[in-house]
Coordinates of C-alpha atoms in Angstrom, one line a residue:
Chain A
M1364 CA -15.3 9.7 12.9
T1365 CA -16.6 10.7 16.3
A1366 CA -13.2 11.9 16.9
Q1367 CA -13.5 14.5 14.2
Q1368 CA -16.6 16.0 15.7
G1369 CA -14.9 16.4 19.0
P1370 CA -13.1 19.7 18.5
R1371 CA -16.2 21.3 16.9
E1372 CA -18.1 21.0 20.2
L1373 CA -15.2 22.0 22.4
P1374 CA -13.6 25.2 21.2
G1375 CA -13.8 28.2 23.5
V1376 CA -14.1 26.0 26.6
D1377 CA -12.0 27.7 29.2
S1378 CA -9.1 25.8 30.5
P1379 CA -9.4 25.1 34.2
K1380 CA -5.9 26.2 34.7
G1381 CA -6.4 29.4 32.7
R1382 CA -2.7 29.7 32.1
Q1383 CA -2.6 27.9 28.8
G1384 CA -5.0 30.2 27.0
S1385 CA -8.6 29.8 26.1
E1386 CA -8.4 26.4 24.6
G1387 CA -5.2 24.8 25.7
G1388 CA -6.0 22.7 28.7
V1389 CA -9.2 20.8 28.0
L1390 CA -8.6 20.4 24.3
N1391 CA -5.1 19.2 24.9
V1392 CA -6.3 16.5 27.2
F1393 CA -9.0 15.6 24.7
S1394 CA -6.6 15.6 21.7
H1395 CA -4.0 13.6 23.5
G1396 CA -6.7 11.1 24.5
V1397 CA -7.7 10.6 20.9
L1398 CA -4.1 10.4 19.7
I1399 CA -3.3 7.8 22.4
L1400 CA -6.5 5.9 21.5
W1401 CA -5.4 5.5 17.9
G1402 CA -1.9 4.6 19.0
L1403 CA -3.4 1.8 21.1
M1404 CA -5.6 0.7 18.2
V1405 CA -2.5 0.4 16.0
T1406 CA -0.2 -1.3 18.5
L1407 CA -2.6 -3.6 20.4
P1408 CA -3.3 -6.1 17.6
L1409 CA 0.5 -6.3 17.0
L1410 CA 1.2 -6.9 20.7
W1411 CA -1.6 -9.4 20.9
A1412 CA 0.1 -11.4 18.1
V1413 CA 3.5 -11.3 19.8
M1414 CA 1.9 -12.3 23.1
S1415 CA 0.0 -15.2 21.5
S1416 CA 3.2 -16.5 19.8
F1417 CA 4.6 -17.3 23.3
K1418 CA 1.5 -19.2 24.6
D1419 CA 0.3 -22.7 24.2
D1420 CA -2.7 -23.4 22.1
K1421 CA -5.1 -23.9 25.0
S1422 CA -4.5 -20.5 26.6
I1423 CA -4.8 -18.8 23.2
F1424 CA -8.3 -20.0 23.1
T1425 CA -9.3 -19.7 26.8
S1426 CA -7.7 -16.4 27.7
P1427 CA -6.5 -14.5 24.6
W1428 CA -5.7 -11.3 26.5
A1429 CA -3.9 -12.7 29.4
L1430 CA -0.1 -12.6 29.5
P1431 CA 1.6 -16.0 28.7
S1432 CA 2.0 -18.0 31.9
S1433 CA 5.4 -19.3 30.6
L1434 CA 7.3 -18.5 27.5
H1435 CA 6.7 -21.2 24.9
L1436 CA 9.8 -20.6 22.7
D1437 CA 9.2 -24.0 21.1
N1438 CA 6.4 -22.3 19.0
W1439 CA 9.1 -20.2 17.3
S1440 CA 11.4 -23.1 16.6
R1441 CA 8.5 -25.2 15.4
A1442 CA 7.3 -22.5 13.0
W1443 CA 10.8 -21.8 11.8
S1444 CA 11.8 -25.4 11.0
Q1445 CA 8.7 -27.7 10.8
A1446 CA 6.3 -25.2 9.3
H1447 CA 8.8 -24.2 6.6
M1448 CA 9.0 -20.5 7.6
S1449 CA 12.8 -20.7 7.2
E1450 CA 12.4 -21.8 3.6
Y1451 CA 9.8 -19.2 2.8
F1452 CA 12.0 -16.6 4.4
L1453 CA 15.0 -17.7 2.3
N1454 CA 12.9 -17.6 -0.9
S1455 CA 11.8 -14.1 -0.1
V1456 CA 15.4 -13.1 0.6
I1457 CA 16.5 -14.5 -2.8
V1458 CA 13.8 -12.9 -4.8
V1459 CA 13.8 -9.6 -3.1
A1460 CA 17.7 -9.4 -3.2
G1461 CA 17.7 -10.1 -6.9
S1462 CA 14.8 -7.8 -7.8
L1463 CA 16.0 -5.0 -5.6
F1464 CA 19.5 -5.1 -7.2
G1465 CA 18.0 -5.2 -10.7
T1466 CA 15.4 -2.5 -10.0
M1467 CA 18.0 -0.1 -8.6
L1468 CA 20.6 -0.8 -11.4
L1469 CA 18.2 -0.7 -14.3
G1470 CA 16.0 2.0 -12.8
S1471 CA 18.9 4.4 -12.1
M1472 CA 20.4 3.8 -15.6
A1473 CA 17.1 4.6 -17.4
A1474 CA 16.4 7.5 -15.1
Y1475 CA 19.8 9.0 -15.6
V1476 CA 19.5 8.8 -19.4
L1477 CA 16.0 10.2 -19.4
A1478 CA 16.9 13.0 -17.0
R1479 CA 20.1 14.3 -18.4
F1480 CA 20.3 13.5 -22.2
E1481 CA 18.2 15.0 -24.9
F1482 CA 17.2 12.8 -27.8
P1483 CA 14.1 12.2 -29.9
G1484 CA 11.5 10.2 -28.0
N1485 CA 12.9 11.1 -24.6
R1486 CA 9.6 12.4 -23.2
F1487 CA 7.6 9.6 -24.8
I1488 CA 9.6 6.9 -23.1
Y1489 CA 9.5 8.8 -19.8
Y1490 CA 5.7 9.0 -19.8
L1491 CA 5.5 5.4 -21.0
F1492 CA 7.4 4.4 -17.8
V1493 CA 5.7 6.9 -15.4
G1494 CA 2.2 6.1 -16.8
G1495 CA 2.6 2.6 -15.4
M1496 CA 2.2 4.0 -11.8
S1497 CA -1.5 4.8 -12.4
F1498 CA -2.9 1.5 -13.7
P1499 CA -4.3 -1.3 -11.6
V1500 CA -2.0 -4.4 -11.7
I1501 CA -4.9 -6.7 -11.5
L1502 CA -6.0 -5.7 -15.1
A1503 CA -2.7 -7.0 -16.5
L1504 CA -2.7 -10.2 -14.4
V1505 CA -4.4 -12.7 -16.7
P1506 CA -2.3 -11.9 -19.8
L1507 CA 0.8 -11.6 -17.6
F1508 CA 0.2 -15.1 -16.3
F1509 CA 0.2 -16.5 -19.9
V1510 CA 3.2 -14.4 -21.0
M1511 CA 5.1 -16.0 -18.1
K1512 CA 3.8 -19.4 -18.9
N1513 CA 4.9 -19.2 -22.6
M1514 CA 8.4 -18.1 -21.5
Q1515 CA 8.5 -20.9 -18.9
L1516 CA 9.0 -18.4 -16.1
L1517 CA 6.1 -19.5 -13.9
D1518 CA 7.2 -20.7 -10.4
T1519 CA 10.8 -19.6 -10.9
Y1520 CA 12.9 -17.2 -8.9
H1521 CA 14.2 -15.4 -12.0
G1522 CA 10.6 -15.1 -13.4
L1523 CA 9.4 -13.4 -10.2
I1524 CA 12.5 -11.2 -10.1
L1525 CA 11.9 -9.9 -13.6
V1526 CA 8.2 -9.2 -12.9
Y1527 CA 9.1 -7.4 -9.6
I1528 CA 11.7 -5.3 -11.5
A1529 CA 9.2 -4.5 -14.3
Y1530 CA 6.5 -3.3 -11.9
S1531 CA 8.9 -1.3 -9.7
L1532 CA 10.4 0.6 -12.6
P1533 CA 7.7 3.3 -13.0
F1534 CA 8.1 4.7 -9.5
T1535 CA 11.9 4.2 -9.4
I1536 CA 12.4 6.0 -12.7
F1537 CA 10.0 8.8 -11.7
F1538 CA 11.7 9.4 -8.4
L1539 CA 15.3 9.1 -9.5
S1540 CA 15.0 11.1 -12.7
G1541 CA 13.7 13.9 -10.6
F1542 CA 16.7 13.4 -8.3
F1543 CA 19.3 13.3 -11.2
R1544 CA 17.9 16.5 -12.6
T1545 CA 18.7 18.4 -9.4
L1546 CA 22.4 17.3 -9.4
P1547 CA 24.9 19.9 -10.6
S1548 CA 26.0 19.2 -14.2
S1549 CA 29.5 20.8 -13.8
V1550 CA 30.9 17.7 -12.1
A1551 CA 29.7 15.4 -14.8
E1552 CA 31.1 17.7 -17.5
A1553 CA 34.4 17.9 -15.8
A1554 CA 34.6 14.1 -15.7
V1555 CA 33.8 13.8 -19.4
I1556 CA 36.4 16.5 -20.3
D1557 CA 39.0 14.5 -18.3
G1558 CA 38.3 11.7 -20.7
A1559 CA 35.9 9.5 -18.8
S1560 CA 33.3 7.7 -20.9
H1561 CA 29.6 8.3 -20.2
T1562 CA 29.3 4.9 -18.6
R1563 CA 32.2 5.6 -16.3
T1564 CA 31.0 9.0 -15.4
F1565 CA 27.6 7.5 -14.5
F1566 CA 29.0 4.7 -12.2
Q1567 CA 31.9 6.6 -10.6
V1568 CA 30.6 10.2 -10.4
M1569 CA 26.8 10.4 -10.7
L1570 CA 25.7 7.3 -8.8
P1571 CA 27.7 8.2 -5.6
M1572 CA 26.3 11.7 -5.8
A1573 CA 22.8 10.3 -6.0
K1574 CA 23.2 8.2 -2.8
P1575 CA 20.5 9.9 -0.7
G1576 CA 17.9 9.4 -3.4
L1577 CA 19.0 5.8 -4.1
I1578 CA 18.6 5.0 -0.4
S1579 CA 15.1 6.5 -0.2
V1580 CA 13.8 4.7 -3.3
G1581 CA 15.7 1.5 -2.4
I1582 CA 14.0 1.2 1.0
F1583 CA 10.6 2.0 -0.6
N1584 CA 11.2 -0.8 -3.1
F1585 CA 12.4 -3.2 -0.5
L1586 CA 9.2 -2.8 1.5
G1587 CA 7.0 -3.0 -1.5
Q1588 CA 8.7 -6.1 -2.9
W1589 CA 9.1 -7.9 0.4
N1590 CA 5.4 -7.3 1.1
Q1591 CA 4.1 -8.2 -2.4
Y1592 CA 1.2 -10.6 -2.3
L1593 CA -0.8 -10.4 -5.4
L1594 CA 1.9 -11.2 -7.9
P1595 CA 3.3 -14.3 -6.2
A1596 CA -0.2 -15.5 -5.4
V1597 CA -0.8 -15.8 -9.1
L1598 CA 2.6 -16.4 -10.7
N1599 CA 4.1 -18.7 -8.1
V1600 CA 1.7 -21.4 -7.1
G1601 CA 3.0 -24.5 -8.7
D1602 CA 5.7 -25.5 -6.1
E1603 CA 5.0 -25.6 -2.4
D1604 CA 8.6 -25.1 -1.5
K1605 CA 9.0 -22.0 -3.6
K1606 CA 6.5 -19.9 -1.8
L1607 CA 7.4 -16.4 -0.6
L1608 CA 6.9 -15.4 3.0
P1609 CA 3.5 -13.7 3.0
Q1610 CA 2.2 -16.3 0.6
G1611 CA 3.6 -19.2 2.5
L1612 CA 2.2 -17.8 5.8
V1613 CA -1.3 -17.6 4.3
A1614 CA -1.1 -21.1 2.9
L1615 CA 0.1 -22.3 6.3
A1616 CA -2.9 -20.6 8.0
V1617 CA -5.3 -22.4 5.6
S1618 CA -3.8 -25.8 6.3
Q1619 CA -3.2 -25.1 10.0
G1620 CA -6.8 -24.4 10.4
Y1621 CA -7.3 -28.2 10.2
K1622 CA -4.2 -29.1 12.2
G1623 CA -4.9 -26.6 15.0
D1624 CA -1.3 -25.4 15.6
W1625 CA -2.4 -21.8 16.4
S1626 CA 0.6 -20.9 18.6
G1627 CA 3.0 -22.0 15.8
L1628 CA 1.0 -19.9 13.4
F1629 CA 1.2 -16.8 15.6
A1630 CA 4.9 -17.4 15.9
G1631 CA 5.1 -17.5 12.1
L1632 CA 3.1 -14.3 11.8
V1633 CA 5.5 -12.5 14.2
I1634 CA 8.6 -13.9 12.3
A1635 CA 7.2 -12.4 9.1
M1636 CA 6.4 -9.0 10.8
L1637 CA 9.6 -8.4 12.7
P1638 CA 12.1 -7.8 9.8
V1639 CA 10.1 -5.1 8.2
L1640 CA 9.1 -3.4 11.4
A1641 CA 12.8 -3.4 12.4
A1642 CA 13.9 -2.1 9.0
Y1643 CA 11.2 0.6 9.3
I1644 CA 12.2 1.7 12.7
V1645 CA 15.9 2.1 11.7
F1646 CA 15.1 3.9 8.4
Q1647 CA 11.8 5.6 9.2
R1648 CA 12.9 9.0 8.0
Q1649 CA 13.9 7.7 4.5
V1650 CA 10.8 5.5 4.3
Q1651 CA 8.4 8.4 5.0
A1652 CA 10.4 10.7 2.6
G1653 CA 10.2 8.1 -0.1
L1654 CA 6.5 7.4 0.3
T1655 CA 5.4 11.0 0.5
A1656 CA 7.6 12.0 -2.5
G1657 CA 5.8 9.4 -4.5
A1658 CA 2.3 10.7 -3.7
L1659 CA 3.1 14.4 -3.8
K1660 CA 4.2 14.3 -7.4
Chain B
M444 CA 31.0 15.2 -25.8
Q445 CA 28.8 13.8 -28.5
H446 CA 31.1 10.9 -29.2
G447 CA 29.2 7.7 -28.5
K448 CA 26.2 9.5 -27.0
Y449 CA 23.6 7.5 -28.8
R450 CA 25.3 4.2 -28.3
F451 CA 25.4 5.1 -24.6
I452 CA 21.7 6.0 -24.5
V453 CA 20.6 2.9 -26.3
G454 CA 22.9 0.8 -24.1
F455 CA 21.4 2.1 -20.9
L456 CA 17.7 2.1 -22.0
A457 CA 17.5 -1.1 -23.9
V458 CA 17.2 -3.6 -21.0
P459 CA 14.9 -1.6 -18.7
L460 CA 12.6 -0.8 -21.7
A461 CA 12.6 -4.4 -22.9
I462 CA 11.6 -5.8 -19.4
Y463 CA 9.0 -3.1 -19.0
A464 CA 7.5 -3.7 -22.5
V465 CA 7.3 -7.5 -22.0
F466 CA 5.9 -7.7 -18.5
V467 CA 3.9 -4.4 -18.1
I468 CA 2.9 -2.9 -21.4
S469 CA 2.2 -6.0 -23.5
P470 CA -0.1 -7.6 -20.8
F471 CA -2.1 -4.3 -20.6
V472 CA -2.6 -4.2 -24.3
Q473 CA -3.4 -7.9 -24.5
A474 CA -6.0 -7.5 -21.8
I475 CA -8.1 -5.2 -23.9
Y476 CA -7.8 -7.6 -26.9
Y477 CA -8.7 -10.7 -24.9
S478 CA -11.7 -9.1 -23.5
F479 CA -13.3 -9.5 -26.9
T480 CA -12.6 -13.2 -27.1
D481 CA -14.0 -16.4 -25.6
W482 CA -10.6 -17.5 -24.4
T483 CA -10.7 -20.1 -21.5
G484 CA -7.1 -19.8 -20.7
L485 CA -6.9 -23.6 -20.6
S486 CA -6.3 -24.1 -24.3
S487 CA -4.7 -21.9 -26.9
D488 CA -7.7 -21.8 -29.3
F489 CA -10.2 -19.0 -29.0
K490 CA -12.2 -16.8 -31.2
V491 CA -13.2 -13.2 -31.3
V492 CA -16.7 -12.8 -30.0
G493 CA -17.2 -9.1 -30.1
F494 CA -19.1 -7.6 -27.2
D495 CA -20.4 -11.0 -25.9
N496 CA -18.3 -10.8 -22.7
Y497 CA -19.5 -7.3 -22.1
R498 CA -23.2 -8.3 -22.6
K499 CA -22.6 -11.3 -20.2
M500 CA -21.0 -8.9 -17.7
F501 CA -24.0 -6.6 -17.7
E502 CA -26.3 -9.6 -17.0
D503 CA -24.1 -11.0 -14.3
D504 CA -25.7 -10.5 -10.8
I505 CA -22.4 -11.1 -9.0
F506 CA -20.7 -8.5 -11.2
W507 CA -23.2 -5.9 -10.1
K508 CA -22.9 -7.0 -6.5
S509 CA -19.1 -6.5 -6.7
V510 CA -19.5 -3.1 -8.3
G511 CA -21.9 -2.1 -5.6
H512 CA -19.4 -3.1 -2.9
N513 CA -16.6 -1.3 -4.8
V514 CA -18.7 1.8 -5.0
L515 CA -19.4 1.6 -1.2
L516 CA -15.7 1.2 -0.6
L517 CA -15.0 4.1 -2.8
L518 CA -17.3 6.4 -0.9
V519 CA -16.6 5.2 2.7
L520 CA -12.9 4.4 2.7
P521 CA -11.4 7.7 1.5
L522 CA -13.9 9.7 3.6
V523 CA -13.0 7.9 6.9
T524 CA -9.3 7.3 6.2
L525 CA -8.5 10.8 4.9
G526 CA -10.7 12.4 7.6
L527 CA -8.8 10.6 10.3
G528 CA -5.5 11.3 8.6
L529 CA -6.3 15.0 8.4
F530 CA -7.4 15.2 12.0
F531 CA -4.4 13.4 13.4
A532 CA -2.0 15.3 11.1
F533 CA -3.5 18.7 12.2
M534 CA -3.2 17.6 15.9
L535 CA 0.4 16.5 15.4
N536 CA 1.6 19.6 13.5
V537 CA -0.6 22.5 14.5
G538 CA -2.7 21.2 17.4
G539 CA -0.3 21.9 20.2
R540 CA 0.3 25.5 21.4
R541 CA 2.4 27.6 23.6
R542 CA 5.5 25.5 23.7
K543 CA 9.1 26.7 23.3
N544 CA 7.8 30.1 22.6
A545 CA 6.5 28.9 19.2
A546 CA 2.9 30.0 18.5
V547 CA 2.3 27.0 16.3
A548 CA 3.6 23.5 17.0
G549 CA 2.5 19.9 17.2
V550 CA 1.4 18.3 20.4
R551 CA 4.0 16.8 22.6
G552 CA 5.5 13.5 21.3
S553 CA 4.2 14.1 17.7
G554 CA 7.4 12.5 16.3
L555 CA 6.7 9.3 18.1
Y556 CA 3.0 9.2 17.1
K557 CA 4.0 9.6 13.4
V558 CA 6.4 6.6 13.7
V559 CA 3.8 4.4 15.5
Y560 CA 0.9 5.3 13.3
F561 CA 2.9 4.2 10.3
F562 CA 3.5 0.6 11.5
P563 CA 0.6 -1.0 9.7
Q564 CA 1.7 0.6 6.4
V565 CA 5.0 -1.3 6.4
L566 CA 3.4 -4.7 7.0
S567 CA 2.4 -6.9 4.1
I568 CA -1.4 -6.6 3.5
A569 CA -1.4 -10.5 3.6
I570 CA 0.0 -10.4 7.1
V571 CA -2.5 -7.7 8.2
A572 CA -5.4 -9.7 6.7
L573 CA -4.3 -12.8 8.5
L574 CA -3.8 -11.0 11.8
F575 CA -7.3 -9.6 11.7
Q576 CA -8.8 -12.9 10.6
F577 CA -7.6 -14.2 13.9
A578 CA -8.8 -11.1 15.8
Y579 CA -12.3 -11.4 14.3
N580 CA -12.6 -15.1 15.1
P581 CA -16.0 -15.4 16.8
N582 CA -15.0 -18.1 19.4
S583 CA -11.5 -17.1 20.6
G584 CA -10.6 -14.0 18.7
A585 CA -9.2 -10.9 20.4
L586 CA -12.3 -8.8 19.7
N587 CA -15.0 -11.1 21.1
S588 CA -13.0 -12.0 24.2
F589 CA -12.4 -8.3 24.8
L590 CA -16.1 -7.7 24.6
K591 CA -16.6 -10.6 27.0
A592 CA -13.9 -9.2 29.4
I593 CA -15.8 -5.9 29.7
G594 CA -19.0 -7.6 30.5
L595 CA -20.6 -7.7 27.1
D596 CA -21.1 -11.5 27.0
S597 CA -24.3 -11.1 25.1
V598 CA -22.6 -9.2 22.2
Q599 CA -20.6 -11.8 20.4
P600 CA -20.9 -11.1 16.7
D601 CA -19.9 -13.6 14.1
W602 CA -17.9 -10.7 12.4
L603 CA -16.7 -12.1 9.1
G604 CA -19.3 -14.9 9.1
D605 CA -22.2 -12.4 9.2
P606 CA -23.2 -11.2 5.7
Q607 CA -24.4 -7.9 7.2
L608 CA -21.1 -7.2 9.0
A609 CA -18.4 -8.9 6.8
L610 CA -17.8 -6.0 4.4
W611 CA -17.6 -3.5 7.2
C612 CA -15.0 -5.6 9.0
V613 CA -13.0 -5.7 5.8
M614 CA -13.3 -1.9 5.5
A615 CA -12.2 -1.4 9.1
V616 CA -9.0 -3.3 8.3
M617 CA -8.3 -1.2 5.2
V618 CA -8.8 2.0 7.2
W619 CA -6.6 0.6 10.0
S620 CA -3.7 -0.1 7.6
N621 CA -3.8 3.1 5.7
V622 CA -4.5 6.0 8.1
G623 CA -0.8 6.2 9.1
F624 CA 0.3 6.9 5.5
Y625 CA -2.0 9.9 5.2
V626 CA -0.9 11.2 8.6
V627 CA 2.6 11.3 7.3
L628 CA 1.6 12.6 3.9
F629 CA -0.5 15.4 5.3
S630 CA 2.1 16.2 7.8
A631 CA 4.6 16.7 5.0
G632 CA 2.1 19.0 3.3
M633 CA 1.3 21.0 6.4
S634 CA 4.9 21.6 7.3
S635 CA 5.3 23.6 4.1
I636 CA 2.6 26.0 5.0
P637 CA 4.2 29.3 6.2
R638 CA 4.1 29.7 10.0
D639 CA 3.1 33.4 9.7
F640 CA -0.4 32.4 8.4
Y641 CA -1.0 30.6 11.6
E642 CA 0.4 33.3 13.7
A643 CA -1.7 35.9 12.0
A644 CA -4.8 33.7 12.5
L645 CA -3.9 33.3 16.1
L646 CA -3.6 37.0 16.6
D647 CA -7.0 37.5 15.0
G648 CA -8.4 35.2 17.7
A649 CA -9.2 32.2 15.5
N650 CA -9.6 28.9 17.3
R651 CA -8.3 25.6 16.1
V652 CA -11.4 24.6 14.2
Q653 CA -11.5 27.9 12.3
T654 CA -7.7 27.7 11.7
F655 CA -8.2 24.2 10.3
F656 CA -11.0 25.1 7.9
R657 CA -9.8 28.6 6.9
I658 CA -6.1 28.0 6.5
T659 CA -4.9 24.4 6.7
L660 CA -7.5 22.7 4.5
P661 CA -7.6 25.2 1.6
L662 CA -3.8 25.3 1.4
L663 CA -3.6 21.5 1.6
W664 CA -6.3 20.9 -0.9
D665 CA -4.0 19.6 -3.7
T666 CA -2.5 17.0 -1.4
V667 CA -6.0 16.0 -0.1
Q668 CA -7.1 15.5 -3.7
T669 CA -4.1 13.3 -4.6
G670 CA -4.7 11.3 -1.4
W671 CA -8.3 10.8 -2.4
V672 CA -7.3 9.4 -5.8
Y673 CA -4.7 7.1 -4.2
M674 CA -7.1 5.9 -1.6
G675 CA -9.8 5.3 -4.2
I676 CA -7.4 3.1 -6.2
M677 CA -6.7 1.2 -3.0
A678 CA -10.4 0.9 -2.4
L679 CA -10.9 -0.6 -5.9
D680 CA -8.4 -3.3 -5.2
G681 CA -9.1 -5.0 -1.9
F682 CA -8.0 -8.3 -3.3
A683 CA -5.8 -9.6 -0.5
V684 CA -8.2 -8.7 2.4
V685 CA -11.1 -10.3 0.7
Q686 CA -9.2 -13.4 -0.4
I687 CA -7.6 -14.1 2.9
M688 CA -10.1 -12.9 5.5
T689 CA -13.5 -13.9 4.2
V690 CA -14.8 -17.4 3.9
G691 CA -16.4 -19.0 0.9
P692 CA -16.6 -17.3 -2.5
G693 CA -16.2 -13.6 -1.7
G694 CA -17.6 -13.9 1.8
P695 CA -20.8 -15.4 3.0
D696 CA -23.4 -15.0 0.2
Y697 CA -20.9 -12.9 -1.8
S698 CA -21.3 -10.2 0.8
T699 CA -17.6 -9.1 0.4
E700 CA -17.1 -9.8 -3.3
V701 CA -15.2 -7.1 -5.0
L702 CA -14.2 -6.8 -8.7
A703 CA -10.5 -7.7 -8.2
Y704 CA -11.3 -11.0 -6.4
F705 CA -14.2 -11.8 -8.8
L706 CA -11.7 -11.3 -11.7
Y707 CA -9.2 -13.6 -10.0
T708 CA -11.7 -16.5 -9.5
K709 CA -13.0 -16.2 -13.0
A710 CA -9.5 -16.4 -14.5
F711 CA -7.8 -18.9 -12.3
R712 CA -10.6 -21.1 -10.9
D713 CA -13.4 -21.1 -13.5
G714 CA -11.3 -21.0 -16.7
Q715 CA -12.8 -17.9 -18.1
A716 CA -9.7 -15.9 -18.9
G717 CA -11.4 -13.8 -21.7
Y718 CA -14.3 -12.9 -19.4
A719 CA -11.9 -12.1 -16.6
T720 CA -10.1 -9.5 -18.8
T721 CA -13.4 -7.9 -19.6
L722 CA -13.9 -7.5 -15.8
G723 CA -10.4 -5.9 -15.7
V724 CA -11.4 -3.4 -18.4
A725 CA -14.5 -2.6 -16.4
L726 CA -12.3 -2.0 -13.4
L727 CA -10.0 0.3 -15.4
I728 CA -13.0 2.3 -16.6
V729 CA -14.4 2.6 -13.1
T730 CA -11.0 3.8 -11.9
M731 CA -10.7 6.4 -14.6
I732 CA -14.2 7.7 -14.1
F733 CA -13.5 7.9 -10.4
A734 CA -10.2 9.8 -10.9
G735 CA -11.9 12.2 -13.4
V736 CA -14.8 12.9 -11.0
V737 CA -12.5 13.6 -8.1
M738 CA -10.4 16.0 -10.2
K739 CA -13.4 17.8 -11.5
L740 CA -15.3 18.1 -8.2
G741 CA -12.2 19.0 -6.4
R742 CA -11.1 21.7 -8.7
R743 CA -11.0 25.1 -7.1
E744 CA -9.0 28.1 -7.4
R745 CA -5.4 27.2 -6.8
L746 CA -3.9 29.1 -3.8
E747 CA -0.4 30.2 -4.2
F748 CA 1.9 30.7 -1.2

């Protein structure tokens, strides 16, 4: 905000060193300052949470910004076992593993057919899928709840998996059908001439060729499904033990407010943050590519 | 080649299409139908009541309060988030000069900045909301103790508990978690602008501000517009931050109530499923009007390069 007005006042100010051109020096110091400031604003809350997860309850309250006097690793083990974080973590792993596999399999199958075969209704089905990207999920939420209730899918892993798959299909199909269209058709034709069925051609020739695209959209879906909050908050509330990680953590925070185990809560928060941050740092190129491709359609 | 083609197509499309129809399309269609009924959601009987729910909605003070908040979010959030995103992306891609003999480059360490700025985007919004709920805690939160540490003992706001401040606190969190995405998005757009444009501008003696407004922004306009629509849809949601961070029903004195959370409480707490879907339809209409306005206002001559 104020940061944006900065350069408007500064241009043309001569650099004290002179060597860097008319606006190099001062403006570079200024712009680095602003960039570092935002970097701190992004990282400090995260570091504060990590720091608090190693403290005892008393020092969290009395000196929130001080370094922990000794490392209270028991916070982590307490959060992991007594506060059920391990169960929530496992629930998230089960649901996300199932829905990620289903999304990638079904999404790539549909995208392949829509991208590479001509048949009546192809465009209609494509836009039916892709149109789903632009509607707010919350509008469908109330009827969805009752659809799930009637099919006895509320509070079940497979119910959540099906819903996650359904809501991940639009972006997955949009992204992958674009990708399949760019693959050369000569390889697929050769396989078919050699006597491979369409199904076999898809699994043994086309899918391996689409690997970079599958990885990008796979990571994108992993982050989205792992971080999902709204859907489980509505469709998965019957059974305490079946909560997913973000949901379980929020429930914990509400009940913990009365029990006062703040250090355990911070440990839980960090346990929930670490896997995605680690996955992101390893795959940051693919994550950024996947996200921007989605928005730049 | 044609042998078994249609069997293959049907075989590959049937399951994805069925799942999508049951869990996405049918709920959307049903939502519109239920908005004309007095369904409670608790029992299976209901009757069609025409526009009663819509009439009720227009007379509902809390509905208008939520709409007001959503409109404020729609105006402030994209402006601040995209503004910061554009500024940082420009700094990271064009801002630095005279390095490695390249006339145009990002400032030093721009790769690292891009990675770090993106951190909040990969965290669950539930976790972000929880983290800031602690940070905003008036007694022992990070913010107030920071203020105390720099000698501002007298300034100890109640943040989320103060009806005047609560909504702004919620907005700050939404900006915090989204700026990184736009930095990356705009960086991707900026990297496709030909370098010669910048070099020519540089030779003509343009400074950075002129370069930004004359070259970068016009050539990036389509991306900015897409970003505006995305951020607007984000602003119309706000469910998780409001539900998790603010106390009471939609914050103190409904000061942070937004349509998404209002819909949720009507459907799953008050047993007014029919009325809740009406609110959903209203939300959809607001979304579409917003997208239409952005597209219309933003339309300008398309620049080819």
